Amino acid sequence: MESSTDVFFREVLGERAPVADQLAKIHALAWEVVDPSLLDLCRLRIAMLLGCESELGISNSDLDSQKIASLSQWSSSNSFNECEKSCLRFTEEFIVDVSSIPDSSAFTVRDHLGEEGFVNFVNALLVVEQRIRLQVVWRKIFQEVSA
């Protein structure tokens, strides 16, 4: 089933349907290689940090509502396990400045997810982050054009 974000991308890309199709395929693949609940936590945190309101209303997994409600305080919340906390820490560092992620953050995620799991997580995170950034920029452009 197509999400509201998929529909938005199709509208923006117009006659470039193959591009929208490829973006949707890459996005779907990201959810296949990483635990959907973990990726969904990180996706929601990215949306919060980048101010993408449209992503905050979307659920890609069966996340506990208490976790969602305490996501902005994940580091001090008992709702999150150590794996989730390490992935959320890495996600925030990834969003702020990918070139300065401390090795310790990467190693901790790798320790929780394994080598292949870490690589898959980073790739999936990139896909999710870029999709949200595109959405933020394109929505802003279309708001200005419509005004």
mmCIF file of C-alpha atoms in Angstrom:
data_model
loop_
_atom_site.group_PDB
_atom_site.id
_atom_site.type_symbol
_atom_site.label_atom_id
_atom_site.label_comp_id
_atom_site.label_asym_id
_atom_site.label_seq_id
_atom_site.Cartn_x
_atom_site.Cartn_y
_atom_site.Cartn_z
ATOM 1 C CA MET A 1 0.000 0.000 0.000
ATOM 2 C CA GLU A 2 1.277 3.435 -0.936
ATOM 3 C CA SER A 3 1.855 5.877 1.927
ATOM 4 C CA SER A 4 0.969 9.555 1.845
ATOM 5 C CA THR A 5 4.696 10.230 1.388
ATOM 6 C CA ASP A 6 4.788 7.942 -1.673
ATOM 7 C CA VAL A 7 1.803 9.820 -3.105
ATOM 8 C CA PHE A 8 3.544 13.135 -2.413
ATOM 9 C CA PHE A 9 6.689 11.976 -4.233
ATOM 10 C CA ARG A 10 4.612 10.821 -7.211
ATOM 11 C CA GLU A 11 2.889 14.220 -7.359
ATOM 12 C CA VAL A 12 6.201 16.100 -7.152
ATOM 13 C CA LEU A 13 7.922 13.919 -9.721
ATOM 14 C CA GLY A 14 4.954 14.051 -12.101
ATOM 15 C CA GLU A 15 5.892 12.418 -15.361
ATOM 16 C CA ARG A 16 9.051 10.977 -13.876
ATOM 17 C CA ALA A 17 7.218 7.897 -12.578
ATOM 18 C CA PRO A 18 10.273 5.617 -12.974
ATOM 19 C CA VAL A 19 12.191 7.830 -10.536
ATOM 20 C CA ALA A 20 9.336 7.665 -8.021
ATOM 21 C CA ASP A 21 9.198 3.887 -8.495
ATOM 22 C CA GLN A 22 12.919 3.526 -7.795
ATOM 23 C CA LEU A 23 12.698 5.742 -4.712
ATOM 24 C CA ALA A 24 9.818 3.600 -3.415
ATOM 25 C CA LYS A 25 11.744 0.377 -4.095
ATOM 26 C CA ILE A 26 14.853 1.600 -2.302
ATOM 27 C CA HIS A 27 12.739 2.745 0.628
ATOM 28 C CA ALA A 28 10.954 -0.622 0.828
ATOM 29 C CA LEU A 29 14.302 -2.413 0.754
ATOM 30 C CA ALA A 30 15.525 -0.406 3.727
ATOM 31 C CA TRP A 31 12.636 -1.794 5.775
ATOM 32 C CA GLU A 32 13.478 -5.350 4.729
ATOM 33 C CA VAL A 33 17.087 -5.321 5.933
ATOM 34 C CA VAL A 34 16.594 -3.667 9.346
ATOM 35 C CA ASP A 35 14.185 -4.475 12.152
ATOM 36 C CA PRO A 36 11.157 -2.312 11.243
ATOM 37 C CA SER A 37 10.512 -1.223 14.844
ATOM 38 C CA LEU A 38 14.095 -0.054 15.256
ATOM 39 C CA LEU A 39 14.134 1.755 11.920
ATOM 40 C CA ASP A 40 10.752 3.300 12.707
ATOM 41 C CA LEU A 41 12.092 4.733 15.989
ATOM 42 C CA CYS A 42 15.005 6.242 14.114
ATOM 43 C CA ARG A 43 12.742 7.525 11.316
ATOM 44 C CA LEU A 44 10.498 9.264 13.834
ATOM 45 C CA ARG A 45 13.514 10.801 15.575
ATOM 46 C CA ILE A 46 14.834 12.065 12.238
ATOM 47 C CA ALA A 47 11.424 13.565 11.461
ATOM 48 C CA MET A 48 11.420 15.310 14.855
ATOM 49 C CA LEU A 49 14.920 16.702 14.362
ATOM 50 C CA LEU A 50 14.240 17.890 10.809
ATOM 51 C CA GLY A 51 10.754 19.233 11.564
ATOM 52 C CA CYS A 52 8.937 16.941 9.147
ATOM 53 C CA GLU A 53 5.444 16.932 10.630
ATOM 54 C CA SER A 54 3.979 14.771 7.855
ATOM 55 C CA GLU A 55 6.273 11.855 8.833
ATOM 56 C CA LEU A 56 5.317 12.009 12.503
ATOM 57 C CA GLY A 57 1.784 10.808 11.795
ATOM 58 C CA ILE A 58 2.940 7.753 9.841
ATOM 59 C CA SER A 59 3.518 4.372 11.462
ATOM 60 C CA ASN A 60 5.699 1.806 9.702
ATOM 61 C CA SER A 61 5.623 -0.690 12.578
ATOM 62 C CA ASP A 62 3.765 -1.597 15.729
ATOM 63 C CA LEU A 63 5.691 0.720 18.039
ATOM 64 C CA ASP A 64 4.497 1.087 21.598
ATOM 65 C CA SER A 65 2.759 4.454 22.087
ATOM 66 C CA GLN A 66 4.761 5.048 25.290
ATOM 67 C CA LYS A 67 8.002 4.766 23.314
ATOM 68 C CA ILE A 68 6.755 7.204 20.726
ATOM 69 C CA ALA A 69 5.662 9.650 23.435
ATOM 70 C CA SER A 70 9.054 9.515 25.157
ATOM 71 C CA LEU A 71 11.168 9.514 22.001
ATOM 72 C CA SER A 72 12.463 13.050 22.476
ATOM 73 C CA GLN A 73 13.861 11.949 25.874
ATOM 74 C CA TRP A 74 15.132 8.556 24.702
ATOM 75 C CA SER A 75 18.521 8.893 26.417
ATOM 76 C CA SER A 76 17.022 9.109 29.899
ATOM 77 C CA SER A 77 13.899 7.003 29.336
ATOM 78 C CA ASN A 78 13.550 3.453 30.627
ATOM 79 C CA SER A 79 11.287 2.699 27.654
ATOM 80 C CA PHE A 80 14.280 2.068 25.405
ATOM 81 C CA ASN A 81 16.727 -0.816 25.559
ATOM 82 C CA GLU A 82 20.479 -0.370 25.076
ATOM 83 C CA CYS A 83 20.368 -1.363 21.395
ATOM 84 C CA GLU A 84 17.651 1.210 20.665
ATOM 85 C CA LYS A 85 19.544 3.881 22.601
ATOM 86 C CA SER A 86 22.774 3.214 20.731
ATOM 87 C CA CYS A 87 20.945 3.369 17.384
ATOM 88 C CA LEU A 88 19.121 6.567 18.346
ATOM 89 C CA ARG A 89 22.412 8.157 19.475
ATOM 90 C CA PHE A 90 24.021 7.167 16.174
ATOM 91 C CA THR A 91 20.976 8.502 14.275
ATOM 92 C CA GLU A 92 21.183 11.909 15.944
ATOM 93 C CA GLU A 93 24.908 12.135 15.255
ATOM 94 C CA PHE A 94 24.268 11.019 11.665
ATOM 95 C CA ILE A 95 21.702 13.801 11.174
ATOM 96 C CA VAL A 96 23.765 16.538 12.797
ATOM 97 C CA ASP A 97 27.122 15.770 11.138
ATOM 98 C CA VAL A 98 27.748 12.393 9.560
ATOM 99 C CA SER A 99 31.468 13.120 9.206
ATOM 100 C CA SER A 100 31.999 13.481 12.949
ATOM 101 C CA ILE A 101 30.241 10.406 14.339
ATOM 102 C CA PRO A 102 32.468 9.097 17.126
ATOM 103 C CA ASP A 103 33.929 5.648 16.518
ATOM 104 C CA SER A 104 32.508 4.587 19.879
ATOM 105 C CA SER A 105 28.962 5.247 18.649
ATOM 106 C CA ALA A 106 29.508 3.190 15.519
ATOM 107 C CA PHE A 107 31.190 0.363 17.428
ATOM 108 C CA THR A 108 28.353 0.218 19.944
ATOM 109 C CA VAL A 109 25.744 -0.103 17.199
ATOM 110 C CA ARG A 110 27.906 -2.717 15.482
ATOM 111 C CA ASP A 111 28.195 -4.649 18.744
ATOM 112 C CA HIS A 112 24.396 -4.766 19.014
ATOM 113 C CA LEU A 113 23.573 -5.459 15.363
ATOM 114 C CA GLY A 114 26.624 -7.351 14.134
ATOM 115 C CA GLU A 115 28.826 -6.302 11.221
ATOM 116 C CA GLU A 116 26.272 -6.937 8.460
ATOM 117 C CA GLY A 117 23.458 -5.536 10.601
ATOM 118 C CA PHE A 118 25.452 -2.358 11.148
ATOM 119 C CA VAL A 119 26.075 -1.894 7.422
ATOM 120 C CA ASN A 120 22.396 -2.520 6.677
ATOM 121 C CA PHE A 121 21.362 -0.101 9.424
ATOM 122 C CA VAL A 122 23.582 2.702 8.125
ATOM 123 C CA ASN A 123 22.361 2.193 4.547
ATOM 124 C CA ALA A 124 18.715 2.079 5.639
ATOM 125 C CA LEU A 125 19.230 5.163 7.797
ATOM 126 C CA LEU A 126 20.642 7.028 4.804
ATOM 127 C CA VAL A 127 17.624 6.101 2.670
ATOM 128 C CA VAL A 128 15.153 7.162 5.366
ATOM 129 C CA GLU A 129 17.038 10.372 6.164
ATOM 130 C CA GLN A 130 17.319 11.420 2.516
ATOM 131 C CA ARG A 131 13.646 10.692 1.889
ATOM 132 C CA ILE A 132 12.683 12.922 4.817
ATOM 133 C CA ARG A 133 15.083 15.700 3.752
ATOM 134 C CA LEU A 134 13.689 15.620 0.194
ATOM 135 C CA GLN A 135 10.187 15.810 1.570
ATOM 136 C CA VAL A 136 11.001 18.788 3.818
ATOM 137 C CA VAL A 137 12.650 20.708 0.966
ATOM 138 C CA TRP A 138 10.029 19.874 -1.667
ATOM 139 C CA ARG A 139 7.121 20.737 0.644
ATOM 140 C CA LYS A 140 8.781 24.083 1.408
ATOM 141 C CA ILE A 141 9.333 24.793 -2.300
ATOM 142 C CA PHE A 142 5.752 23.941 -3.194
ATOM 143 C CA GLN A 143 4.395 26.048 -0.347
ATOM 144 C CA GLU A 144 6.359 29.045 -1.658
ATOM 145 C CA VAL A 145 5.257 28.407 -5.242
ATOM 146 C CA SER A 146 1.612 28.075 -4.166
ATOM 147 C CA ALA A 147 1.673 31.243 -2.062
#
